[in-house]
Amino acid sequence: MPSPRYHREIPARFRLEAGKCAGCGRVSYPARKVCPACRGQEMEQVKLSPRGTVVTSTVIHVPPDDFLNEAPYAMAVVETAEGARFMTQVVDCDPSTVLPGMEVDLEFRLIRKEGKSGILCYGHKGVPGSV
Amino acid sequence: MREVAIVGSGMTKFGELWDMSLRDLFVEAALGAMKSAGVDSIDSIYIGNMSAGQFVGQEHLGPLMADHLGVAGVPATRVESACASGGMALRSAYLEVASGMSDLVLASGVEKMNDGADVTGVLATASDQEQEVYYGVTFPGLYALIARAHMEKYGTTEEDMSWVSVKAHRNGAKNPHAQFRRVMSLEDVMTSSMVAEPLRLLHCSPVTDGGAALLLCPLDRAHEFTDRPVKILASGAATSTLALADRADPADLDVVDLSGKRAYEMAGLTPEDIDVAEVHDCFAIAEICCYEALGFVERGKGKDAAREGITDLGGRIPVNVSGGLKSKGHPVGATGIAQAVTIIEQLRGEGGEVQVEGANIGLAQNLGGSGASSVVHIFQGV
Ligand SMILES: [Zn+2]
């Protein structure tokens, strides 16, 4: 992934910055220009709370090339208290225990290495919840 | 709008076709469609193709394919909607004939997947690069997430999904075009290797090369080309969110629901009127979701349909008598056209060993991405 492309995603990936619609309150992560619920265009910046609940999950056994050394690993759609949903890995546990309803904390982690030079790319991953 | 008929069809064998290039696949399917209608000239071409740019490094398919078909000069363009590219190419051709702009239009689909490309990586580009692929999800992984959500919501089991694969192979074993012409037992499916839990290898469609084509014309000219035209009653298309996480409910393919409703409304029909259907079983769970979204069974009952024989040959609504994507193969851009080819054969009574007795109205549903685009066509033998 070329660096300008990576750079644009930093606010969402590093700081969990999201957009909240001033009209209807819908939280979009990452932020969007147009609210998918009401088409409002007035957005305020909010930060997601770094924890959520697993909505659905899987364990990847046949991974993409960039994740060959990590399989099998769990992936989940996670919903935060703000109602935002997104895709993430859930780590630091037996992947088969990652099931709908599981509480996870979101931690800043290395996600992947890009290209021949192995540029380090970061973001958030879920870990078993501390509560 | 003018009424539109399909008067010719053609398709290649599906499989790992090492001796055939992208253009060879297109030309064989297109010549087949033109020959079956007895025409040697056409007005326009649509080519459904997901990703020739990534699979074989070739873009700009319109002029390439027109040239190799020997009709350079005609308008020709590629239509892309991931795995729904073929269905969308058919829709485009239908609209061009219905509008009165052209009379003889070729709707085709082609994909060359076995030419050395990183297939997993290419297919993943039909999902959200920034929000899904970046974090390591694969295409089977996305459908596995749908499967687990469906299991949570409706109590669907791994065995329920496995019966869909068993049915697919039972039908596909009788299809001379199919990639995997062999019967699979429930045990074969349930002991195959894990790809993305809860999906195993035999819940997943294969990597396939293939091409398919249809020739469309105004209904009032159809008898110039064939004794058995098939009328297009409806075309319904829809989109949903690209990212699975943004869907209202990951357990339901809402895009299939919407495209189906639009098609039923246009045709003035209900699910009970459909005699035979081809639906997009890229993964076994997708077929179960499609049963529900297209109204063949009640929501939550999709899990029982294959096991109880409701969707088998001889059942109440036979689905994927071709063997589906699972057994016939899934050359992504060609699939939507190939589904329609099967329905056309059924409505002409040319279904051979898998002919549905008295089939008069048929439906084909083609899905893109993890359920982000869908197109449904309804046909009638006339
Ligand atoms: Zn809003």
Short mmCIF file of C-alpha atoms and ligand atoms in Angstrom, two decimals:
data_model
loop_
_atom_site.label_atom_id
_atom_site.label_comp_id
_atom_site.label_asym_id
_atom_site.label_seq_id
_atom_site.Cartn_x
_atom_site.Cartn_y
_atom_site.Cartn_z
CA MET A 1 0.00 0.00 0.00
CA PRO A 2 1.63 3.30 -1.06
CA SER A 3 2.27 5.66 1.82
CA PRO A 4 -0.13 8.51 0.87
CA ARG A 5 -2.93 5.98 0.96
CA TYR A 6 -1.81 4.73 4.36
CA HIS A 7 -1.40 8.28 5.64
CA ARG A 8 -5.01 9.18 4.88
CA GLU A 9 -6.30 6.35 7.08
CA ILE A 10 -4.22 7.26 10.14
CA PRO A 11 -6.88 9.27 12.06
CA ALA A 12 -9.30 6.34 11.97
CA ARG A 13 -6.80 3.53 12.38
CA PHE A 14 -4.51 5.07 15.01
CA ARG A 15 -6.95 7.21 17.01
CA LEU A 16 -10.34 5.55 16.34
CA GLU A 17 -11.68 8.85 15.02
CA ALA A 18 -15.25 8.56 13.74
CA GLY A 19 -17.96 10.92 12.48
CA LYS A 20 -21.26 11.60 14.25
CA CYS A 21 -24.18 12.94 12.20
CA ALA A 22 -25.48 16.23 13.65
CA GLY A 23 -28.92 15.45 12.21
CA CYS A 24 -29.65 11.90 13.41
CA GLY A 25 -26.76 10.97 15.69
CA ARG A 26 -25.56 8.00 13.62
CA VAL A 27 -21.87 7.26 14.19
CA SER A 28 -19.89 6.23 11.11
CA TYR A 29 -16.45 4.66 11.39
CA PRO A 30 -14.35 5.83 9.66
CA ALA A 31 -16.00 9.24 9.24
CA ARG A 32 -17.90 9.89 6.03
CA LYS A 33 -18.97 13.00 4.14
CA VAL A 34 -22.61 11.87 3.90
CA CYS A 35 -24.57 10.14 6.68
CA PRO A 36 -25.71 6.70 5.43
CA ALA A 37 -28.81 6.88 7.64
CA CYS A 38 -30.24 10.36 6.81
CA ARG A 39 -27.92 11.80 4.12
CA GLY A 40 -27.05 14.69 6.43
CA GLN A 41 -23.72 16.33 5.67
CA GLU A 42 -23.02 18.02 8.98
CA MET A 43 -20.66 15.78 10.92
CA GLU A 44 -18.90 16.21 14.22
CA GLN A 45 -15.72 14.33 15.01
CA VAL A 46 -15.97 11.79 17.82
CA LYS A 47 -13.62 9.15 19.17
CA LEU A 48 -14.80 5.56 19.62
CA SER A 49 -14.51 4.02 23.06
CA PRO A 50 -11.81 1.33 22.81
CA ARG A 51 -14.06 -1.61 23.61
CA GLY A 52 -16.95 -3.44 22.00
CA THR A 53 -18.97 -6.62 21.51
CA VAL A 54 -18.48 -9.30 18.87
CA VAL A 55 -21.45 -9.33 16.47
CA THR A 56 -20.20 -12.24 14.33
CA SER A 57 -16.87 -14.01 13.94
CA THR A 58 -14.76 -16.52 12.01
CA VAL A 59 -11.38 -18.20 12.25
CA ILE A 60 -9.30 -17.79 9.09
CA HIS A 61 -7.42 -21.00 8.26
CA VAL A 62 -6.46 -20.12 4.68
CA PRO A 63 -5.02 -16.59 4.93
CA PRO A 64 -3.93 -13.99 2.38
CA ASP A 65 -0.16 -14.03 1.67
CA ASP A 66 0.54 -11.12 4.02
CA PHE A 67 -0.91 -13.05 6.98
CA LEU A 68 0.58 -16.50 6.25
CA ASN A 69 2.48 -16.69 9.54
CA GLU A 70 -0.53 -15.77 11.67
CA ALA A 71 -3.15 -18.37 10.65
CA PRO A 72 -5.31 -19.60 12.19
CA TYR A 73 -6.54 -16.25 13.52
CA ALA A 74 -9.94 -14.92 14.58
CA MET A 75 -11.71 -12.05 12.80
CA ALA A 76 -14.86 -10.38 14.01
CA VAL A 77 -17.34 -7.64 13.31
CA VAL A 78 -17.26 -5.63 16.53
CA GLU A 79 -19.80 -3.04 17.70
CA THR A 80 -18.77 -0.26 20.09
CA ALA A 81 -21.02 1.52 22.60
CA GLU A 82 -21.43 4.34 20.05
CA GLY A 83 -23.09 1.88 17.64
CA ALA A 84 -20.21 1.85 15.15
CA ARG A 85 -19.36 -1.53 13.62
CA PHE A 86 -16.11 -2.57 12.00
CA MET A 87 -13.94 -5.53 11.05
CA THR A 88 -10.96 -6.44 13.21
CA GLN A 89 -8.80 -9.35 14.33
CA VAL A 90 -9.27 -10.65 17.87
CA VAL A 91 -5.98 -11.88 19.37
CA ASP A 92 -4.29 -12.95 22.63
CA CYS A 93 -6.73 -15.84 23.07
CA ASP A 94 -7.69 -19.20 21.56
CA PRO A 95 -9.30 -18.09 18.26
CA SER A 96 -12.09 -20.66 18.65
CA THR A 97 -13.30 -18.80 21.78
CA VAL A 98 -14.06 -15.66 19.77
CA LEU A 99 -17.84 -15.93 19.38
CA PRO A 100 -20.83 -13.57 19.09
CA GLY A 101 -21.45 -11.75 22.37
CA MET A 102 -17.80 -11.76 23.46
CA GLU A 103 -16.61 -8.47 25.00
CA VAL A 104 -13.32 -7.15 23.59
CA ASP A 105 -10.97 -4.28 24.35
CA LEU A 106 -9.39 -2.55 21.35
CA GLU A 107 -5.61 -2.23 21.50
CA PHE A 108 -3.17 -0.45 19.20
CA ARG A 109 -1.23 -3.16 17.37
CA LEU A 110 0.85 -3.99 14.31
CA ILE A 111 -1.60 -5.13 11.61
CA ARG A 112 0.62 -6.07 8.67
CA LYS A 113 3.87 -5.51 6.83
CA GLU A 114 3.60 -4.01 3.37
CA GLY A 115 5.59 -4.77 0.27
CA LYS A 116 9.16 -5.96 -0.20
CA SER A 117 10.58 -3.48 2.28
CA GLY A 118 8.14 -4.64 4.95
CA ILE A 119 6.71 -1.25 5.94
CA LEU A 120 4.98 -1.63 9.31
CA CYS A 121 1.25 -0.84 9.23
CA TYR A 122 -0.72 -0.28 12.41
CA GLY A 123 -4.29 -0.17 13.64
CA HIS A 124 -6.47 -1.70 16.34
CA LYS A 125 -7.09 -5.33 17.25
CA GLY A 126 -9.51 -6.80 19.75
CA VAL A 127 -8.28 -8.64 22.84
CA PRO A 128 -10.42 -10.41 25.47
CA GLY A 129 -12.24 -7.75 27.52
CA SER A 130 -10.82 -6.74 30.90
CA VAL A 131 -14.28 -6.38 32.51
CA MET B 1 -39.92 -0.24 -23.60
CA ARG B 2 -39.93 -3.05 -26.16
CA GLU B 3 -40.34 -6.65 -25.11
CA VAL B 4 -37.05 -8.56 -25.35
CA ALA B 5 -36.24 -12.21 -26.08
CA ILE B 6 -33.19 -14.41 -25.87
CA VAL B 7 -32.69 -16.32 -29.10
CA GLY B 8 -29.27 -17.89 -28.74
CA SER B 9 -26.87 -19.12 -26.08
CA GLY B 10 -23.40 -20.57 -25.84
CA MET B 11 -20.87 -21.47 -23.20
CA THR B 12 -17.47 -23.09 -22.84
CA LYS B 13 -16.59 -26.01 -20.64
CA PHE B 14 -15.88 -24.70 -17.11
CA GLY B 15 -12.67 -25.69 -15.35
CA GLU B 16 -8.92 -25.21 -15.26
CA LEU B 17 -8.54 -24.64 -18.99
CA TRP B 18 -4.78 -24.29 -19.43
CA ASP B 19 -5.00 -24.29 -23.23
CA MET B 20 -7.49 -21.42 -23.44
CA SER B 21 -6.85 -17.70 -22.99
CA LEU B 22 -9.30 -15.01 -21.91
CA ARG B 23 -10.02 -14.13 -25.54
CA ASP B 24 -10.38 -17.80 -26.56
CA LEU B 25 -13.02 -18.29 -23.85
CA PHE B 26 -14.98 -15.26 -25.02
CA VAL B 27 -14.81 -16.16 -28.71
CA GLU B 28 -15.95 -19.77 -28.18
CA ALA B 29 -18.94 -18.72 -26.06
CA ALA B 30 -19.89 -15.82 -28.36
CA LEU B 31 -19.66 -17.89 -31.55
CA GLY B 32 -21.80 -20.53 -29.86
CA ALA B 33 -24.52 -18.00 -29.09
CA MET B 34 -24.44 -16.50 -32.60
CA LYS B 35 -24.40 -19.89 -34.31
CA SER B 36 -27.34 -21.19 -32.26
CA ALA B 37 -29.38 -18.21 -33.48
CA GLY B 38 -28.02 -18.42 -37.03
CA VAL B 39 -26.72 -14.85 -37.13
CA ASP B 40 -23.41 -13.58 -38.46
CA SER B 41 -23.64 -9.95 -37.46
CA ILE B 42 -24.55 -8.18 -34.23
CA ASP B 43 -25.19 -4.56 -33.25
CA SER B 44 -23.47 -4.35 -29.89
CA ILE B 45 -21.60 -6.34 -27.22
CA TYR B 46 -21.52 -6.28 -23.40
CA ILE B 47 -18.82 -8.26 -21.63
CA GLY B 48 -19.29 -9.11 -17.96
CA ASN B 49 -15.85 -9.40 -16.40
CA MET B 50 -14.73 -8.85 -12.84
CA SER B 51 -11.01 -8.53 -13.00
CA ALA B 52 -9.12 -9.31 -16.19
CA GLY B 53 -6.84 -6.43 -15.22
CA GLN B 54 -5.65 -8.31 -12.18
CA PHE B 55 -6.07 -11.91 -13.34
CA VAL B 56 -4.26 -11.55 -16.69
CA GLY B 57 -3.18 -7.90 -16.79
CA GLN B 58 -5.66 -7.03 -19.53
CA GLU B 59 -8.10 -4.10 -19.45
CA HIS B 60 -10.07 -2.54 -22.33
CA LEU B 61 -11.90 -5.75 -23.18
CA GLY B 62 -14.54 -4.21 -25.48
CA PRO B 63 -12.43 -3.65 -28.59
CA LEU B 64 -10.25 -6.71 -27.89
CA MET B 65 -13.19 -9.07 -27.86
CA ALA B 66 -15.06 -7.42 -30.75
CA ASP B 67 -11.90 -7.69 -32.84
CA HIS B 68 -11.31 -11.35 -32.03
CA LEU B 69 -14.94 -12.18 -32.73
CA GLY B 70 -14.40 -10.67 -36.19
CA VAL B 71 -16.87 -7.83 -35.70
CA ALA B 72 -14.47 -4.92 -34.99
CA GLY B 73 -16.42 -1.72 -35.43
CA VAL B 74 -19.44 -2.57 -33.28
CA PRO B 75 -19.84 -0.83 -29.92
CA ALA B 76 -18.48 -3.11 -27.18
CA THR B 77 -17.90 -2.46 -23.51
CA ARG B 78 -17.07 -4.26 -20.30
CA VAL B 79 -19.50 -4.28 -17.37
CA GLU B 80 -18.15 -4.77 -13.84
CA SER B 81 -19.95 -5.57 -10.61
CA ALA B 82 -17.54 -8.13 -9.11
CA CYS B 83 -19.09 -11.62 -9.25
CA ALA B 84 -22.36 -10.05 -10.48
CA SER B 85 -20.67 -8.67 -13.61
CA GLY B 86 -22.34 -11.23 -15.89
CA GLY B 87 -25.82 -10.51 -14.59
CA MET B 88 -25.22 -6.80 -14.95
CA ALA B 89 -23.96 -7.30 -18.53
CA LEU B 90 -27.23 -9.11 -19.31
CA ARG B 91 -29.18 -6.23 -17.77
CA SER B 92 -27.25 -3.71 -19.88
CA ALA B 93 -27.91 -5.68 -23.07
CA TYR B 94 -31.58 -6.03 -22.12
CA LEU B 95 -31.91 -2.27 -21.60
CA GLU B 96 -30.24 -1.53 -24.95
CA VAL B 97 -32.68 -3.77 -26.84
CA ALA B 98 -35.71 -2.69 -24.79
CA SER B 99 -34.92 0.96 -25.42
CA GLY B 100 -35.02 0.49 -29.18
CA MET B 101 -31.40 1.53 -29.58
CA SER B 102 -30.27 -1.83 -31.00
CA ASP B 103 -31.81 -5.07 -32.24
CA LEU B 104 -29.16 -7.79 -31.93
CA VAL B 105 -27.09 -7.50 -28.79
CA LEU B 106 -24.63 -10.01 -27.35
CA ALA B 107 -24.59 -10.31 -23.55
CA SER B 108 -21.48 -12.20 -22.50
CA GLY B 109 -19.37 -12.99 -19.47
CA VAL B 110 -15.82 -14.25 -19.25
CA GLU B 111 -13.14 -14.82 -16.62
CA LYS B 112 -9.67 -16.37 -16.83
CA MET B 113 -8.72 -17.08 -13.21
CA ASN B 114 -6.10 -19.83 -13.62
CA ASP B 115 -3.26 -17.87 -15.23
CA GLY B 116 -0.95 -17.49 -12.27
CA ALA B 117 -2.54 -14.57 -10.42
CA ASP B 118 -2.97 -14.45 -6.62
CA VAL B 119 -6.65 -15.42 -6.82
CA THR B 120 -7.39 -14.92 -3.11
CA GLY B 121 -5.97 -11.41 -3.29
CA VAL B 122 -7.83 -10.53 -6.51
CA LEU B 123 -11.20 -11.76 -5.24
CA ALA B 124 -10.75 -9.80 -2.01
CA THR B 125 -10.73 -6.57 -4.02
CA ALA B 126 -14.52 -7.01 -4.35
CA SER B 127 -14.70 -6.18 -0.63
CA ASP B 128 -13.56 -3.02 1.18
CA GLN B 129 -9.78 -2.62 0.83
CA GLU B 130 -9.40 -0.08 3.64
CA GLN B 131 -11.86 -1.52 6.18
CA GLU B 132 -11.79 -5.28 5.55
CA VAL B 133 -8.87 -6.54 3.47
CA TYR B 134 -6.36 -4.39 5.41
CA TYR B 135 -7.09 -6.37 8.59
CA GLY B 136 -6.60 -9.79 6.99
CA VAL B 137 -10.05 -10.99 6.04
CA THR B 138 -10.50 -13.20 2.97
CA PHE B 139 -13.54 -13.67 0.76
CA PRO B 140 -14.44 -17.03 2.34
CA GLY B 141 -13.89 -15.26 5.67
CA LEU B 142 -16.59 -12.71 4.87
CA TYR B 143 -19.10 -15.45 4.04
CA ALA B 144 -18.02 -17.31 7.17
CA LEU B 145 -18.98 -14.19 9.16
CA ILE B 146 -22.36 -14.23 7.39
CA ALA B 147 -22.72 -17.97 8.13
CA ARG B 148 -22.03 -17.56 11.84
CA ALA B 149 -24.49 -14.66 12.06
CA HIS B 150 -27.10 -16.83 10.28
CA MET B 151 -26.41 -19.68 12.71
CA GLU B 152 -26.85 -17.33 15.68
CA LYS B 153 -30.08 -15.86 14.37
CA TYR B 154 -31.81 -18.89 12.84
CA GLY B 155 -30.10 -21.96 14.30
CA THR B 156 -28.57 -22.97 10.96
CA THR B 157 -25.93 -25.70 11.32
CA GLU B 158 -22.82 -26.85 9.48
CA GLU B 159 -24.77 -29.92 8.38
CA ASP B 160 -27.54 -27.75 6.89
CA MET B 161 -24.93 -25.98 4.76
CA SER B 162 -23.35 -29.30 3.81
CA TRP B 163 -26.61 -30.60 2.32
CA VAL B 164 -26.51 -27.64 -0.10
CA SER B 165 -23.10 -28.82 -1.34
CA VAL B 166 -24.28 -32.44 -1.61
CA LYS B 167 -27.23 -31.32 -3.76
CA ALA B 168 -24.95 -29.15 -5.92
CA HIS B 169 -22.65 -32.04 -6.73
CA ARG B 170 -25.53 -34.47 -7.34
CA ASN B 171 -26.81 -32.09 -10.03
CA GLY B 172 -23.40 -31.03 -11.34
CA ALA B 173 -22.39 -34.66 -11.89
CA LYS B 174 -24.95 -34.64 -14.73
CA ASN B 175 -23.76 -31.37 -16.32
CA PRO B 176 -21.26 -31.86 -19.18
CA HIS B 177 -19.98 -28.27 -18.73
CA ALA B 178 -19.29 -28.65 -14.99
CA GLN B 179 -15.82 -28.36 -13.48
CA PHE B 180 -16.40 -31.05 -10.84
CA ARG B 181 -18.66 -33.75 -12.28
CA ARG B 182 -18.74 -35.97 -9.25
CA VAL B 183 -21.09 -36.84 -6.42
CA MET B 184 -20.02 -35.82 -2.90
CA SER B 185 -21.37 -37.41 0.28
CA LEU B 186 -22.37 -35.53 3.40
CA GLU B 187 -19.29 -37.00 5.05
CA ASP B 188 -17.03 -35.79 2.21
CA VAL B 189 -18.30 -32.24 2.77
CA MET B 190 -18.18 -32.29 6.55
CA THR B 191 -14.66 -33.70 6.73
CA SER B 192 -13.14 -31.46 4.06
CA SER B 193 -10.46 -29.05 5.25
CA MET B 194 -11.43 -25.89 7.16
CA VAL B 195 -11.09 -22.66 5.16
CA ALA B 196 -12.74 -20.07 7.44
CA GLU B 197 -14.81 -21.41 10.33
CA PRO B 198 -17.54 -22.57 9.94
CA LEU B 199 -16.91 -22.91 6.17
CA ARG B 200 -15.01 -25.93 4.85
CA LEU B 201 -13.47 -26.39 1.42
CA LEU B 202 -16.57 -28.15 0.05
CA HIS B 203 -18.78 -25.27 1.16
CA CYS B 204 -16.82 -23.03 -1.25
CA SER B 205 -17.05 -22.66 -5.04
CA PRO B 206 -13.83 -23.36 -6.97
CA VAL B 207 -11.47 -21.22 -9.05
CA THR B 208 -12.60 -21.54 -12.67
CA ASP B 209 -11.95 -20.43 -16.23
CA GLY B 210 -14.99 -20.04 -18.46
CA GLY B 211 -17.11 -17.98 -20.78
CA ALA B 212 -20.82 -17.76 -21.59
CA ALA B 213 -22.92 -15.69 -23.99
CA LEU B 214 -26.53 -14.91 -24.89
CA LEU B 215 -28.01 -13.25 -27.95
CA LEU B 216 -30.87 -10.81 -27.35
CA CYS B 217 -33.34 -9.26 -29.79
CA PRO B 218 -36.79 -7.65 -29.78
CA LEU B 219 -39.48 -10.25 -29.05
CA ASP B 220 -41.30 -9.43 -32.27
CA ARG B 221 -38.22 -10.46 -34.30
CA ALA B 222 -37.40 -13.54 -32.22
CA HIS B 223 -38.92 -16.08 -34.61
CA GLU B 224 -36.50 -14.99 -37.35
CA PHE B 225 -33.78 -16.66 -35.28
CA THR B 226 -35.34 -19.53 -33.33
CA ASP B 227 -38.49 -21.60 -32.87
CA ARG B 228 -38.08 -21.47 -29.11
CA PRO B 229 -37.37 -17.94 -27.89
CA VAL B 230 -37.34 -17.11 -24.20
CA LYS B 231 -38.80 -13.79 -23.12
CA ILE B 232 -37.15 -11.63 -20.45
CA LEU B 233 -40.00 -10.77 -18.09
CA ALA B 234 -37.99 -8.69 -15.63
CA SER B 235 -34.62 -7.36 -14.56
CA GLY B 236 -34.17 -6.21 -10.95
CA ALA B 237 -30.88 -4.90 -9.58
CA ALA B 238 -29.81 -3.49 -6.23
CA THR B 239 -26.83 -2.44 -4.13
CA SER B 240 -26.07 -2.66 -0.41
CA THR B 241 -23.04 -1.54 1.60
CA LEU B 242 -19.66 -2.76 0.35
CA ALA B 243 -18.39 -3.48 3.87
CA LEU B 244 -20.15 -6.29 5.72
CA ALA B 245 -19.90 -4.43 9.03
CA ASP B 246 -22.07 -1.62 7.63
CA ARG B 247 -25.04 -3.92 6.82
CA ALA B 248 -28.18 -3.69 8.92
CA ASP B 249 -27.86 -7.41 9.71
CA PRO B 250 -24.95 -9.57 8.55
CA ALA B 251 -27.21 -12.67 8.69
CA ASP B 252 -29.38 -11.57 5.76
CA LEU B 253 -28.43 -10.74 2.18
CA ASP B 254 -30.68 -7.67 2.02
CA VAL B 255 -29.44 -6.87 -1.48
CA VAL B 256 -30.90 -10.13 -2.82
CA ASP B 257 -34.20 -9.33 -1.15
CA LEU B 258 -34.34 -5.89 -2.81
CA SER B 259 -33.28 -7.04 -6.28
CA GLY B 260 -35.77 -9.93 -6.09
CA LYS B 261 -38.66 -7.68 -5.04
CA ARG B 262 -37.93 -5.36 -7.96
CA ALA B 263 -37.89 -8.27 -10.41
CA TYR B 264 -41.09 -9.86 -9.05
CA GLU B 265 -42.85 -6.49 -9.20
CA MET B 266 -41.75 -5.82 -12.77
CA ALA B 267 -42.87 -9.30 -13.87
CA GLY B 268 -46.11 -9.12 -11.88
CA LEU B 269 -45.21 -12.48 -10.31
CA THR B 270 -44.60 -13.98 -6.88
CA PRO B 271 -42.03 -16.57 -5.72
CA GLU B 272 -44.71 -19.29 -6.08
CA ASP B 273 -44.75 -18.69 -9.86
CA ILE B 274 -41.10 -19.70 -10.31
CA ASP B 275 -40.62 -23.22 -11.72
CA VAL B 276 -36.81 -23.36 -11.65
CA ALA B 277 -34.06 -21.08 -10.34
CA GLU B 278 -30.31 -20.60 -10.44
CA VAL B 279 -28.98 -18.67 -7.44
CA HIS B 280 -25.51 -17.49 -6.47
CA ASP B 281 -24.06 -20.24 -4.27
CA CYS B 282 -20.48 -18.93 -4.16
CA PHE B 283 -20.59 -20.41 -0.63
CA ALA B 284 -23.24 -22.81 0.68
CA ILE B 285 -24.50 -20.21 3.17
CA ALA B 286 -25.23 -17.80 0.30
CA GLU B 287 -27.64 -20.28 -1.27
CA ILE B 288 -29.48 -20.65 2.05
CA CYS B 289 -29.71 -16.84 2.38
CA CYS B 290 -30.97 -16.62 -1.23
CA TYR B 291 -33.78 -19.16 -0.62
CA GLU B 292 -35.06 -16.82 2.09
CA ALA B 293 -34.40 -13.50 0.37
CA LEU B 294 -36.10 -14.63 -2.86
CA GLY B 295 -39.12 -15.92 -0.96
CA PHE B 296 -38.74 -19.60 -1.91
CA VAL B 297 -39.05 -20.44 1.80
CA GLU B 298 -39.89 -18.37 4.88
CA ARG B 299 -37.08 -16.45 6.56
CA GLY B 300 -35.24 -18.80 8.93
CA LYS B 301 -36.37 -21.93 7.01
CA GLY B 302 -33.59 -21.79 4.41
CA LYS B 303 -31.52 -24.15 6.50
CA ASP B 304 -34.03 -27.01 6.00
CA ALA B 305 -34.61 -26.64 2.24
CA ALA B 306 -31.75 -28.69 0.80
CA ARG B 307 -31.93 -31.43 3.45
CA GLU B 308 -35.67 -31.84 2.93
CA GLY B 309 -35.34 -31.91 -0.86
CA ILE B 310 -37.46 -28.79 -1.38
CA THR B 311 -34.85 -27.35 -3.76
CA ASP B 312 -33.78 -30.65 -5.30
CA LEU B 313 -34.77 -31.87 -8.76
CA GLY B 314 -38.36 -33.02 -8.32
CA GLY B 315 -38.77 -30.78 -5.28
CA ARG B 316 -41.18 -27.86 -4.93
CA ILE B 317 -38.66 -25.34 -6.34
CA PRO B 318 -35.55 -26.90 -7.93
CA VAL B 319 -32.53 -24.61 -7.39
CA ASN B 320 -29.18 -24.86 -9.17
CA VAL B 321 -29.95 -27.87 -11.34
CA SER B 322 -26.71 -26.97 -13.18
CA GLY B 323 -24.71 -27.91 -10.10
CA GLY B 324 -24.48 -24.26 -9.15
CA LEU B 325 -21.26 -22.35 -8.72
CA LYS B 326 -20.11 -25.09 -6.35
CA SER B 327 -19.96 -27.97 -8.82
CA LYS B 328 -20.28 -26.29 -12.23
CA GLY B 329 -17.54 -23.79 -11.33
CA HIS B 330 -17.43 -20.03 -10.79
CA PRO B 331 -15.53 -18.01 -13.41
CA VAL B 332 -16.66 -14.86 -11.64
CA GLY B 333 -17.51 -12.56 -14.55
CA ALA B 334 -19.11 -15.37 -16.58
CA THR B 335 -21.29 -16.78 -13.81
CA GLY B 336 -24.30 -14.47 -14.25
CA ILE B 337 -24.56 -15.31 -17.95
CA ALA B 338 -23.99 -19.04 -17.36
CA GLN B 339 -26.85 -19.08 -14.84
CA ALA B 340 -29.13 -17.54 -17.46
CA VAL B 341 -27.91 -20.08 -20.07
CA THR B 342 -29.08 -22.88 -17.74
CA ILE B 343 -32.49 -21.27 -17.24
CA ILE B 344 -32.90 -20.68 -21.01
CA GLU B 345 -32.17 -24.38 -21.66
CA GLN B 346 -34.71 -25.37 -19.01
CA LEU B 347 -37.43 -23.15 -20.47
CA ARG B 348 -36.75 -24.53 -23.96
CA GLY B 349 -36.97 -28.09 -22.65
CA GLU B 350 -33.29 -28.69 -23.42
CA GLY B 351 -32.26 -29.46 -19.82
CA GLY B 352 -31.37 -33.09 -20.55
CA GLU B 353 -30.91 -35.23 -17.45
CA VAL B 354 -31.74 -32.32 -15.15
CA GLN B 355 -34.79 -31.02 -17.04
CA VAL B 356 -37.51 -29.76 -14.69
CA GLU B 357 -40.80 -31.18 -15.99
CA GLY B 358 -42.95 -28.47 -17.61
CA ALA B 359 -40.71 -25.56 -16.59
CA ASN B 360 -42.13 -22.33 -18.06
CA ILE B 361 -40.95 -19.54 -15.76
CA GLY B 362 -37.38 -19.39 -14.45
CA LEU B 363 -35.28 -17.03 -12.32
CA ALA B 364 -31.54 -16.31 -12.22
CA GLN B 365 -29.93 -14.40 -9.34
CA ASN B 366 -26.33 -13.17 -9.46
CA LEU B 367 -24.49 -11.71 -6.44
CA GLY B 368 -21.48 -9.42 -6.16
CA GLY B 369 -18.97 -9.15 -3.33
CA SER B 370 -20.05 -10.24 0.14
CA GLY B 371 -23.61 -9.24 -0.80
CA ALA B 372 -23.05 -5.67 -2.00
CA SER B 373 -24.68 -6.00 -5.43
CA SER B 374 -27.30 -8.33 -6.84
CA VAL B 375 -29.22 -8.72 -10.06
CA VAL B 376 -32.27 -10.93 -10.66
CA HIS B 377 -33.74 -11.82 -14.05
CA ILE B 378 -37.02 -13.65 -14.64
CA PHE B 379 -37.61 -15.49 -17.92
CA GLN B 380 -40.52 -17.23 -19.62
CA GLY B 381 -40.59 -19.71 -22.47
CA VAL B 382 -42.83 -18.38 -25.28
ZN ZN C 1 -27.74 11.11 9.89
#
